[in-house]
Tab-separated table of C-alpha atoms and ligand atoms in Angstrom:
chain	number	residue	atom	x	y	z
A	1	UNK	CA	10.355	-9.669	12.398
A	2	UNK	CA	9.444	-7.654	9.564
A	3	UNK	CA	6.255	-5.803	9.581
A	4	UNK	CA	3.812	-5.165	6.704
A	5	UNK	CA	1.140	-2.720	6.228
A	6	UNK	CA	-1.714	-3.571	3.818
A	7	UNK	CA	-3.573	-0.472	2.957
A	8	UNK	CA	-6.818	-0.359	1.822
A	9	UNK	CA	-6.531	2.377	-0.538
A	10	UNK	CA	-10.757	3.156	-1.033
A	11	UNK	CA	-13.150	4.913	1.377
A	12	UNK	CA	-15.902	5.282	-0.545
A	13	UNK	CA	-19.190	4.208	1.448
A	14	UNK	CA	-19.833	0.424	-0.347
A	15	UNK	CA	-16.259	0.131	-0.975
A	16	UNK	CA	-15.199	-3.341	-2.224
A	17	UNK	CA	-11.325	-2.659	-0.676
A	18	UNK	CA	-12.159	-3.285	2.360
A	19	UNK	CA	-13.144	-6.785	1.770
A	20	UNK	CA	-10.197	-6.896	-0.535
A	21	UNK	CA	-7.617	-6.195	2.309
A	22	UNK	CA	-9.544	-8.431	4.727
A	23	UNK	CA	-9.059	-11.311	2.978
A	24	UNK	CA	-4.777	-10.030	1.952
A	25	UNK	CA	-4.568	-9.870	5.710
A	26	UNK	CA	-6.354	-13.576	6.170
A	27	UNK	CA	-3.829	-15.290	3.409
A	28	UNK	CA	-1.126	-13.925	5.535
A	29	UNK	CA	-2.221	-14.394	9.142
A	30	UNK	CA	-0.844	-17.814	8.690
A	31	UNK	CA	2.442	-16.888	8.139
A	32	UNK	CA	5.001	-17.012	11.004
A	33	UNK	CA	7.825	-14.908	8.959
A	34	UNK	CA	5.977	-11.385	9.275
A	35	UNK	CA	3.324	-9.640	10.773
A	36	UNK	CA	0.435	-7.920	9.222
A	37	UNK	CA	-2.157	-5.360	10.033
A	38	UNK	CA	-4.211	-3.592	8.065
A	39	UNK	CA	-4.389	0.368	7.794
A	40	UNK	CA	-7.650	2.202	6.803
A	41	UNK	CA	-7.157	5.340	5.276
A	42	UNK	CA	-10.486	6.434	6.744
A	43	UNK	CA	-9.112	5.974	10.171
A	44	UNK	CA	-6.456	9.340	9.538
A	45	UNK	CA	-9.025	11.526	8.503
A	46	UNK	CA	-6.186	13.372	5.805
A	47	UNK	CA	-7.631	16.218	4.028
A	48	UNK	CA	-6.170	16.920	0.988
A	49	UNK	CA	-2.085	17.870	1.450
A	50	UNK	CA	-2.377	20.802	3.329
A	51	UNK	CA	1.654	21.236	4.348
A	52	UNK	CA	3.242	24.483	3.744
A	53	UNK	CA	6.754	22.563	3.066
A	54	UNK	CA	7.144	19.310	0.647
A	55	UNK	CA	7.400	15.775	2.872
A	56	UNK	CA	10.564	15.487	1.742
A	57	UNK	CA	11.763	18.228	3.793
A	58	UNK	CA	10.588	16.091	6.824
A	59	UNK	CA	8.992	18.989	8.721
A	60	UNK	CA	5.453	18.060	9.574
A	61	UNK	CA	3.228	20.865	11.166
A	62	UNK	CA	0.242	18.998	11.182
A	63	UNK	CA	-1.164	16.568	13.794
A	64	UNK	CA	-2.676	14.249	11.470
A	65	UNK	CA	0.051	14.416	9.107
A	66	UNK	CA	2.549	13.154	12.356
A	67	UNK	CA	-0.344	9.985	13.160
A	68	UNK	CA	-0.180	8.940	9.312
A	69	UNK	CA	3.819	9.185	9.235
A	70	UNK	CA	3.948	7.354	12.596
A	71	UNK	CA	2.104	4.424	11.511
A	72	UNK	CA	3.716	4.631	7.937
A	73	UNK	CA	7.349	4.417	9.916
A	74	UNK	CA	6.169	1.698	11.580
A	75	UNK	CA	6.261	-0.701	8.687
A	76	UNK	CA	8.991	-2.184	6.698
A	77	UNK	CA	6.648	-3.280	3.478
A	78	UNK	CA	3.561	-2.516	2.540
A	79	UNK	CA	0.717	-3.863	0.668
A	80	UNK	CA	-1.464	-1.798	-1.512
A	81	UNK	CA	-5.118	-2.564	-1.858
A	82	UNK	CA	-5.897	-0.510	-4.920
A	83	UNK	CA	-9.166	-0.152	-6.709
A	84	UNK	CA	-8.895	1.472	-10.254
A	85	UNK	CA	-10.813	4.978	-10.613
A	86	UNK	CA	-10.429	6.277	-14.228
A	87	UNK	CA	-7.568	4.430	-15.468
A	88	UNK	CA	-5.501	4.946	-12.002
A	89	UNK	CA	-5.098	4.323	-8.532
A	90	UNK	CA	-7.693	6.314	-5.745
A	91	UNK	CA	-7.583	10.275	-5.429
A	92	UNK	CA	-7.244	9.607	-1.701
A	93	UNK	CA	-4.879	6.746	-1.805
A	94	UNK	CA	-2.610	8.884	-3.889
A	95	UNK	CA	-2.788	12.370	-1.395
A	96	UNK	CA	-1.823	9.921	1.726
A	97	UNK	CA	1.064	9.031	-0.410
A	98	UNK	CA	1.980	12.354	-1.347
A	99	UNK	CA	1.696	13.272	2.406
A	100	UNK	CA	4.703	11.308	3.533
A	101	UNK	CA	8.900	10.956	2.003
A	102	UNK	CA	11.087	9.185	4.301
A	103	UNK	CA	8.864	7.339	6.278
A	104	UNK	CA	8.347	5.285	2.392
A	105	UNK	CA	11.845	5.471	1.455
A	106	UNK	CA	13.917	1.882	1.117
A	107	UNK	CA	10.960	-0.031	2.003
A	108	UNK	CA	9.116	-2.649	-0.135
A	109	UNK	CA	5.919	-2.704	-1.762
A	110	UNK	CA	3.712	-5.146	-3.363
A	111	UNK	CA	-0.207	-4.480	-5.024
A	112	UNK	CA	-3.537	-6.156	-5.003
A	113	UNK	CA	-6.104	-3.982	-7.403
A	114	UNK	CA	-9.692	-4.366	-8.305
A	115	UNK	CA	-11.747	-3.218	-11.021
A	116	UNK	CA	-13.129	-4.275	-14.534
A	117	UNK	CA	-10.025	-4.940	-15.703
A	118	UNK	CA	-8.336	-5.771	-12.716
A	119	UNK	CA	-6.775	-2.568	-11.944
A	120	UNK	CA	-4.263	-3.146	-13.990
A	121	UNK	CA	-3.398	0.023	-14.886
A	122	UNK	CA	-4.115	1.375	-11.290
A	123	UNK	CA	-1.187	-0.783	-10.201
A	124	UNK	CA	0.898	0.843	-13.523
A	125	UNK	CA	0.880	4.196	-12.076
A	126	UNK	CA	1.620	3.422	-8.602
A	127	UNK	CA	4.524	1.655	-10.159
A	128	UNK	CA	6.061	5.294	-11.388
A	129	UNK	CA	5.147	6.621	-7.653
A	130	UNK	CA	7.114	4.135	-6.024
A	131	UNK	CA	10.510	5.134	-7.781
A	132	UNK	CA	9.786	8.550	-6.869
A	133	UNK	CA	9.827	7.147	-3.261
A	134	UNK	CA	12.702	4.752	-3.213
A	135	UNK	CA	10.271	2.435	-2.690
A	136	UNK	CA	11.531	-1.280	-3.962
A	137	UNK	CA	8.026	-2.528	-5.480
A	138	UNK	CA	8.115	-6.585	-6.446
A	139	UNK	CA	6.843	-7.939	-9.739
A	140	UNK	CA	4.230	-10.506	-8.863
A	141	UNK	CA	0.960	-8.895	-8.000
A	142	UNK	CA	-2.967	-9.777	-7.926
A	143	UNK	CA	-5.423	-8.542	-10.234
A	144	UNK	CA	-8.895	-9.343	-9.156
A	145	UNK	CA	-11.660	-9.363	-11.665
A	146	UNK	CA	-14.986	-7.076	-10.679
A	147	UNK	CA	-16.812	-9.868	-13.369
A	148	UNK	CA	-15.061	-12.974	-12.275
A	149	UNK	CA	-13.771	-12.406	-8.487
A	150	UNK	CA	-16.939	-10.665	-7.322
A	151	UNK	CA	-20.502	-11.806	-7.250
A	152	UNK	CA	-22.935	-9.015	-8.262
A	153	UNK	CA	-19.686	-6.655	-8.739
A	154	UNK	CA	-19.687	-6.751	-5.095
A	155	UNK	CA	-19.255	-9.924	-3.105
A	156	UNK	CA	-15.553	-10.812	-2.985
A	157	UNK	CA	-15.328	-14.776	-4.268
A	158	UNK	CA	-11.913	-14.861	-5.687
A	159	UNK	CA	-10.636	-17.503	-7.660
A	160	UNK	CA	-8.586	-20.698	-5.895
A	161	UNK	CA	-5.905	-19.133	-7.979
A	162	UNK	CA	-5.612	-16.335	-6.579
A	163	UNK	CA	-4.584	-17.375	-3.252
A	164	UNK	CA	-0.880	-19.353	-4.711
A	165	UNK	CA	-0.258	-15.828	-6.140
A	166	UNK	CA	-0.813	-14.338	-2.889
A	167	UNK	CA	1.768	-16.516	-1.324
A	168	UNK	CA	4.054	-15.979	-4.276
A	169	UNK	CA	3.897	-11.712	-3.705
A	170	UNK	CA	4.420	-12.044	-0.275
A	171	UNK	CA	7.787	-14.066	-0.604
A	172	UNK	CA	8.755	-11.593	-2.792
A	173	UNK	CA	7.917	-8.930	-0.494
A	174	UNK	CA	9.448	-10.028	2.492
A	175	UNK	CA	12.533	-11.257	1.002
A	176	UNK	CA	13.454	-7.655	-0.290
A	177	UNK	CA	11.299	-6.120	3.139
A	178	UNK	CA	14.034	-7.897	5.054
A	179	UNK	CA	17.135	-6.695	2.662
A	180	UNK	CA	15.785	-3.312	2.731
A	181	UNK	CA	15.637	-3.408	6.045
A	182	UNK	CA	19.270	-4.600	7.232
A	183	UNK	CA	20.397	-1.988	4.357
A	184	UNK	CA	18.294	0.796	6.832
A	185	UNK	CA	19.986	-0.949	9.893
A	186	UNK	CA	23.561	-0.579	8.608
A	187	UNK	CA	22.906	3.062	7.387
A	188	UNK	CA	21.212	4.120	10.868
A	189	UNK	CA	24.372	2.695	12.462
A	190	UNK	CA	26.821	4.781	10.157
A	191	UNK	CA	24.450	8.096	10.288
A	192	UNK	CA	23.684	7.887	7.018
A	193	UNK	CA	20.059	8.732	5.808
A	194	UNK	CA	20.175	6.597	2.706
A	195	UNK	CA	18.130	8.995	0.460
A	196	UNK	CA	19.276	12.787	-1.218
B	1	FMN	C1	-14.820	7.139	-9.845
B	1	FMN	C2	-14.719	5.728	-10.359
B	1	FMN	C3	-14.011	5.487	-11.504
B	1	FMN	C4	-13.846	4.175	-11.961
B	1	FMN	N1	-13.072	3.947	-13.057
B	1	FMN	C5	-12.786	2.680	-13.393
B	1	FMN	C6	-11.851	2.425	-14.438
B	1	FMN	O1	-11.305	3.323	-15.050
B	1	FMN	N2	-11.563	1.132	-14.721
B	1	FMN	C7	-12.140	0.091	-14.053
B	1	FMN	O2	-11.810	-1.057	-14.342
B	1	FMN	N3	-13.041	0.297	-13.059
B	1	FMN	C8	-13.358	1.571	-12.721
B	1	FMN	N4	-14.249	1.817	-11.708
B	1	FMN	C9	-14.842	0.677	-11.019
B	1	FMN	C10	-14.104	0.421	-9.716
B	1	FMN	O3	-12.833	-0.142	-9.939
B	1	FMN	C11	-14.926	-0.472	-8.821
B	1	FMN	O4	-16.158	0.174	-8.570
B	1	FMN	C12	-14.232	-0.747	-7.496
B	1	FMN	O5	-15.036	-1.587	-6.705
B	1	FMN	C13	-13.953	0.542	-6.754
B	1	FMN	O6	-13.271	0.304	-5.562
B	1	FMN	P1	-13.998	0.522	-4.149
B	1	FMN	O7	-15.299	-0.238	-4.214
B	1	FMN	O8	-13.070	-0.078	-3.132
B	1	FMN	O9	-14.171	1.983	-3.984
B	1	FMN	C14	-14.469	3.113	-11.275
B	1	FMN	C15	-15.207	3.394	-10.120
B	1	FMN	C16	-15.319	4.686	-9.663
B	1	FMN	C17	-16.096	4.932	-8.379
């Protein structure tokens, strides 16, 4: 079964991604063609990248750096909570990307963003990141309102809307989570890497 990770990518005190991912991971409890569980950047502690050698080299000397590629690995899609912080995605969502290479590569990714515009353009540049990472990112995604989906800016109350939309990513991300996936399976079993 394929697995998904949705990652809250805020952990500022007060965040409203928390919520966010909370109620991703609810819309897709129900499902019986994947599993879900969340992953809270505040749980792996990363400072900012502090590896002597680039991730792509796949040499890791750190002991959080190994937890956060372990439980990246462990996925075959992933779901990015995103809020929008001046025009782009989270400092600290972007340095745990930046930590990892092959544990993204040939994966899928779909995005849920927040902000006063939706986090539109939060989503925009995470778009250019993923090709970077050979990371297969799907065209539907939600945008939730901070006037509309929020009470008081705060209290998540998305729109029924919403919800179809999250059903709608999902099939999208598991369809090309599970291609990605047999394409990994078939490379594994010739010794092939499947990245430069
Ligand atoms: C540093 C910072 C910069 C922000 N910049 C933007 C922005 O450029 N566009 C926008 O729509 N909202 C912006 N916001 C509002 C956030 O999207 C909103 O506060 C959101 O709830 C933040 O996510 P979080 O609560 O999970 O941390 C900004 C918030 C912060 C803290």
């Amino acid at each position: 079964m394929i697995k998904v990770g949705i990652i809250i990518g805020s952990t500022r005190p007060g965040r409203n991604g928390e919520a966010v991912a909370r109620w991703v991971h609810d819309l897709a409890a129900g499902r019986d063609d994947a599993s879900f569980e969340i992953v809270d950047l505040k749980d792996f502690h990363l400072p900012h990248l502090d590896e002597a050698l680039p991730p792509a080299m796949g040499h890791y000397a750190n002991a959080h750096t190994r937890a956060w590629a372990d439980k990246i690995a462990s996925f075959d899609a992933y779901v990015f909570v995103t809020p929008e912080y001046n025009h782009s995605t989270s400092g600290v969502l972007k340095n745990a990307i930046d930590f990892l290479y092959a544990e993204w590569n040939n994966k899928a990714a779909a995005f849920v963003s927040y902000g006063s515009a939706g986090g539109v353009r939060a989503v925009e540049h995470l778009r250019l990141i993923m090709g970077e990472l050979h990371v297969a990112d799907v065209r539907t995604q939600i945008a939730l309102s901070l006037a509309t989906d929020f009470e008081n800016f705060h209290v998540l109350t998305p729109a029924a809307h919403h919800a179809d939309a999250v059903t709608a990513m999902l099939d999208e991300l598991l369809a090309w989570g599970g291609a990605l996936k047999t394409l990994r399976d078939t490379w594994q079993a010739k010794g092939m890497s499947g990245t430069a």
